[in-house]
Each structure stands twice: as C-alpha cells, then as structure tokens.
Coordinates of C-alpha atoms in Angstrom, one line a residue:
M19 CA -37.9 30.3 -36.9
S20 CA -34.3 29.1 -36.2
H21 CA -31.6 31.1 -34.7
K22 CA -29.9 31.4 -38.0
D23 CA -32.9 33.2 -39.4
M24 CA -33.3 35.6 -36.5
T25 CA -31.9 39.2 -36.4
I26 CA -29.9 40.4 -33.4
Y27 CA -33.0 42.4 -32.3
E28 CA -35.1 39.2 -32.4
H29 CA -32.5 37.4 -30.4
I30 CA -32.5 40.2 -27.8
G31 CA -36.4 40.1 -27.7
E32 CA -36.4 36.3 -27.4
L33 CA -33.8 36.6 -24.5
R34 CA -35.9 39.4 -22.8
K35 CA -39.0 37.1 -23.0
R36 CA -37.2 34.3 -21.3
L37 CA -35.8 36.5 -18.6
V38 CA -39.2 38.0 -17.8
M39 CA -40.8 34.5 -17.5
T40 CA -38.0 33.4 -15.2
V41 CA -38.4 36.6 -13.0
V42 CA -42.2 36.0 -12.8
F43 CA -41.6 32.4 -11.7
L44 CA -39.0 33.5 -9.1
F45 CA -41.3 36.1 -7.7
C46 CA -44.1 33.6 -7.3
A47 CA -41.7 31.1 -5.7
M48 CA -40.4 33.8 -3.4
I49 CA -43.9 34.3 -2.1
L50 CA -44.3 30.6 -1.4
S51 CA -41.0 30.3 0.1
F52 CA -41.8 32.8 2.9
F53 CA -44.1 30.1 4.2
L54 CA -41.7 27.4 3.9
A55 CA -38.6 29.1 5.4
E56 CA -39.8 29.1 9.0
P57 CA -40.5 25.3 9.3
L58 CA -37.3 24.5 7.5
I59 CA -35.3 26.7 9.9
V60 CA -37.0 25.1 12.9
Y61 CA -36.3 21.7 11.5
L62 CA -32.7 22.3 11.0
Q63 CA -32.3 23.7 14.5
G64 CA -33.7 20.6 15.8
A65 CA -31.4 18.3 13.8
D66 CA -29.0 16.0 15.9
E67 CA -25.9 18.2 15.1
A68 CA -27.7 21.3 16.3
K69 CA -29.6 20.0 19.4
E70 CA -26.7 20.5 21.8
L71 CA -25.9 24.0 20.4
T72 CA -27.6 27.1 21.8
M73 CA -28.3 29.6 19.0
N74 CA -27.8 33.2 19.7
A75 CA -28.6 36.3 17.7
F76 CA -25.7 38.8 18.2
R77 CA -27.5 41.5 16.1
L78 CA -31.1 42.5 16.1
T79 CA -31.3 41.8 12.3
D80 CA -29.8 38.3 12.4
P81 CA -33.1 36.4 12.6
V82 CA -34.5 38.4 9.7
K83 CA -31.4 37.9 7.6
I84 CA -31.4 34.2 8.0
Y85 CA -35.1 34.1 7.3
M86 CA -34.6 36.0 4.1
Q87 CA -31.6 33.9 3.0
F88 CA -33.6 30.7 3.5
A89 CA -36.6 32.2 1.6
F90 CA -34.4 33.1 -1.3
I91 CA -32.6 29.9 -1.5
I92 CA -35.9 27.9 -1.4
A93 CA -37.3 30.1 -4.1
F94 CA -34.1 29.7 -6.3
V95 CA -34.2 25.9 -6.0
M96 CA -37.9 25.9 -6.8
T97 CA -37.3 28.1 -9.9
S98 CA -34.1 26.3 -11.1
P99 CA -36.1 23.9 -13.4
V100 CA -37.7 26.9 -14.9
I101 CA -34.4 28.7 -15.3
L102 CA -32.9 25.6 -17.1
Y103 CA -35.8 25.2 -19.2
Q104 CA -35.8 28.8 -20.4
F105 CA -32.0 28.6 -21.1
W106 CA -32.8 25.3 -23.1
A107 CA -35.7 27.0 -24.9
F108 CA -33.5 29.9 -26.0
I109 CA -30.6 27.7 -27.4
S110 CA -32.8 24.8 -28.7
P111 CA -33.6 26.3 -32.2
G112 CA -29.9 25.9 -32.9
L113 CA -29.9 22.2 -32.1
Y114 CA -30.8 19.2 -34.0
E115 CA -34.2 17.5 -33.1
K116 CA -32.5 14.6 -31.3
E117 CA -30.1 17.0 -29.5
R118 CA -33.2 18.9 -28.3
K119 CA -34.7 15.8 -26.9
V120 CA -31.5 14.7 -25.2
T121 CA -30.6 18.1 -23.7
L122 CA -34.1 18.6 -22.3
S123 CA -33.7 15.5 -20.3
Y124 CA -30.8 17.2 -18.6
I125 CA -33.0 19.4 -16.6
P126 CA -34.5 16.9 -14.1
V127 CA -31.0 15.2 -13.9
S128 CA -29.5 18.6 -13.0
V129 CA -32.0 19.2 -10.3
I130 CA -31.6 15.7 -8.8
L131 CA -27.8 16.1 -8.7
F132 CA -28.1 19.5 -7.0
I133 CA -30.4 18.0 -4.3
G134 CA -28.1 15.0 -4.1
G135 CA -25.0 17.1 -3.6
V136 CA -26.8 19.2 -0.9
A137 CA -27.9 16.0 0.8
F138 CA -24.5 14.4 0.8
S139 CA -22.9 17.5 2.3
Y140 CA -25.6 18.1 4.9
F141 CA -26.1 14.5 6.1
I142 CA -22.5 13.2 5.8
L143 CA -20.0 16.0 5.8
F144 CA -21.7 18.7 7.9
P145 CA -22.4 16.5 11.0
F146 CA -18.8 15.3 10.9
V147 CA -17.4 18.8 10.8
V148 CA -19.7 20.2 13.5
D149 CA -18.7 17.2 15.8
F150 CA -15.0 17.8 15.1
M151 CA -15.3 21.5 15.9
T152 CA -17.1 20.9 19.1
R153 CA -14.7 18.2 20.2
I154 CA -11.9 20.6 19.7
A155 CA -13.5 23.2 21.8
D156 CA -14.2 20.7 24.5
R157 CA -10.6 19.6 24.6
L158 CA -9.4 23.2 24.9
D159 CA -12.1 23.9 27.6
I160 CA -13.7 26.6 25.4
N161 CA -17.3 27.6 26.0
Q162 CA -18.7 28.0 22.5
V163 CA -21.3 30.7 22.0
I164 CA -22.9 30.0 18.6
G165 CA -24.4 32.8 16.5
I166 CA -27.3 31.8 14.5
N167 CA -26.0 33.8 11.6
E168 CA -22.6 32.2 11.7
Y169 CA -24.0 28.7 12.2
F170 CA -26.2 28.9 9.1
Q171 CA -23.7 30.8 7.0
F172 CA -21.3 27.8 7.7
L173 CA -24.1 25.4 6.7
F174 CA -24.5 27.4 3.5
Q175 CA -20.8 27.4 2.8
L176 CA -20.7 23.6 3.0
T177 CA -24.0 22.6 1.3
I178 CA -24.7 25.1 -1.5
P179 CA -21.3 24.7 -3.3
F180 CA -21.6 21.0 -3.2
G181 CA -24.9 21.1 -4.9
I182 CA -23.4 23.3 -7.6
L183 CA -20.3 21.1 -8.0
F184 CA -22.4 18.0 -8.4
Q185 CA -23.7 19.7 -11.7
L186 CA -20.3 18.9 -13.2
P187 CA -21.3 15.6 -15.1
V188 CA -24.3 17.4 -16.6
V189 CA -22.3 20.4 -17.6
I190 CA -19.7 18.3 -19.2
M191 CA -22.2 16.2 -21.1
F192 CA -23.9 19.4 -22.4
L193 CA -20.6 21.0 -23.5
T194 CA -19.6 17.7 -25.2
R195 CA -22.9 17.6 -27.1
L196 CA -22.2 21.2 -28.2
G197 CA -18.7 20.2 -29.4
I198 CA -17.1 22.6 -26.9
V199 CA -15.2 20.0 -25.0
T200 CA -14.0 16.5 -25.8
P201 CA -13.1 13.6 -23.6
M202 CA -9.6 13.7 -25.0
F203 CA -9.2 17.4 -23.8
L204 CA -10.7 16.5 -20.2
S205 CA -8.1 13.7 -19.9
S206 CA -5.2 15.9 -21.1
I207 CA -6.1 18.5 -18.4
R208 CA -6.8 16.0 -15.7
K209 CA -3.8 17.1 -13.3
Y210 CA -4.8 20.8 -13.6
A211 CA -8.5 19.9 -12.9
Y212 CA -7.4 17.9 -9.9
F213 CA -5.5 20.8 -8.6
V214 CA -8.4 23.2 -9.0
L215 CA -10.8 20.7 -7.3
L216 CA -8.3 20.5 -4.4
V217 CA -8.2 24.2 -4.1
I218 CA -12.0 24.4 -4.2
A219 CA -12.3 21.7 -1.4
A220 CA -9.9 23.7 0.7
F221 CA -12.1 26.8 0.4
I222 CA -15.2 24.8 1.3
T223 CA -13.9 22.8 4.3
P224 CA -12.2 23.9 7.5
P225 CA -8.4 23.7 7.7
E226 CA -8.5 19.9 8.7
L227 CA -7.2 17.0 6.6
L228 CA -9.9 14.4 7.2
S229 CA -12.8 16.7 6.2
H230 CA -10.7 18.1 3.3
M231 CA -10.4 14.6 2.0
M232 CA -14.1 13.9 2.5
V233 CA -14.8 16.7 0.1
T234 CA -11.9 16.1 -2.4
V235 CA -12.4 12.5 -3.1
P236 CA -16.1 12.9 -4.2
L237 CA -15.0 15.9 -6.4
L238 CA -12.3 13.9 -8.1
L239 CA -14.7 10.8 -8.6
L240 CA -17.2 13.3 -10.2
Y241 CA -14.5 14.5 -12.6
E242 CA -13.7 11.0 -13.7
L243 CA -17.5 10.3 -14.0
S244 CA -17.7 13.4 -16.1
I245 CA -14.9 12.0 -18.4
F246 CA -16.7 8.8 -18.8
I247 CA -19.9 10.5 -19.6
S248 CA -18.1 12.8 -22.0
R249 CA -16.7 9.8 -23.9
F250 CA -20.3 8.4 -24.3
S251 CA -21.7 11.8 -25.4
Y252 CA -18.8 12.3 -27.8
K253 CA -19.4 8.9 -29.4
K254 CA -23.1 9.9 -29.9
V255 CA -22.0 13.2 -31.4
L256 CA -19.7 11.4 -33.9
E257 CA -22.5 8.9 -34.8
A258 CA -24.9 11.8 -35.5
E259 CA -22.3 13.6 -37.6
E260 CA -21.7 10.4 -39.6
L261 CA -25.4 9.8 -40.1
Q262 CA -25.9 13.4 -41.2
A263 CA -23.0 13.1 -43.7
R264 CA -24.6 9.8 -45.1
E265 CA -27.9 11.6 -45.6
M266 CA -26.1 14.5 -47.4
E267 CA -24.5 11.9 -49.7
T268 CA -27.8 10.3 -50.6
K269 CA -29.2 13.7 -51.6

C-alpha cells in the first residue's frame, strides 16, 4: 500500500511501529554499551593529549555521569543505522523504485560521514586545542586542575557537532532528490550559509583564530561539496522526470 492510499490513522500506526522498533533497538544497544563505555573511557584517558593531565572528580556523581553519557552516545551511534532505515522505510512508499534504491544507499554513507567527522575532530582538532590551552596555562604559570566532567564535556563539544555537520552532503543530496532544494538555490544563499557556518564554528571552538579556521575551512568545503553533489542529484532528478514524461506520452 502506498502512502497515497493510506489514511491518517494508518500513517500514525505506521509511524508508531517504526518508533517502537527504534526504541527496542536503542534499548538493546544501551545494554551492550554499558560494557563498552568503560574500556572507551580508559582508552581516551590514556591517549597522548590526556596522558599529562590529571583527571579529577569535583562531584561524587561525575564518574557516573560520564559513564552514562558515554553509554548513551555509544548506543545512539550503534542504533543510528536502524533509525535512518526506519525513517527511510516510512517515507519510501512515496518514492519511485529507483529513488528507493538510491536513498537506501545513503544510510551507510551517512554513518561513515559521521564517524569520519568525529575522527577528524578527535585526531586533528582536539589535540591541537588541548595543546594550545595547556601552553597558555604554562606561559601564565597557572596550575591546571582538570575535572573529568569538564574534560569530556569539552571533548563532546568538539567531536559530536563535527560528526553531525559532516552529514551535510547526504542531507543536501536527499533534499535535492525530494525536490526540496536545488543547486541554484544553494548557490544563491552561499554567502548566508557561509555566515551561518562561521557562527557554528565559533560556538564549537574556543576563542582563538587558528582553531576557528581549522573548523571553518572544512565546513566551507563541505558546503561546496554539497552544492556539487546537489548538481549531480538534480541532473538525475531531471532525467527521471523526462523519462517518466516520455513513458506517459507513449501510453
């Protein structure tokens, strides 16, 4: 049954089924993540940028808070392919057969881009920022007392947004396929998009020019890549529409 043939109650029932399946997978992933959180925290504490720092818990609940945050993030990352698939399954009846196959391939690409964004931020940006901060403290002869909660919150602040922002090409490709955006529109709002990305980079990074540029430049390149991908996707949409028009004429 297509979406056009479904009533509003059937739509709600379908959405409810997708949400229930997602929650079940998230619950199972959460149980597994409790066993993965501890070795990941230990690994991150032993990384080069954290070896020279002494982690302190300023509140009794800090270790538990960090443990639960890691468990939830791990579970969410593990469940993300399921979430994307359920979203795709919900909207796929409204797509053409070729569009279903193409959009389904977005799921592994999206997961890879998220992991790539987090990896870029953690292995390139984060060590630079930590080194910069510690050098400033040494020059000012300030003895830093690092709270484990503050350290990992700062880590999350840098890495998680980057993983989300790296989804931009996939999102643009998807919206172009649906006809919501076009490459012409993306090009026309380029200067406004650049400004928004500059503001986002300012929120992610500390108030320091070099680290700000290290975030801004990849984001601008991602936007330009998104425009290029949108042109390719838009061309495919036009070809599909032309082919459909020809088929209608032959009938």
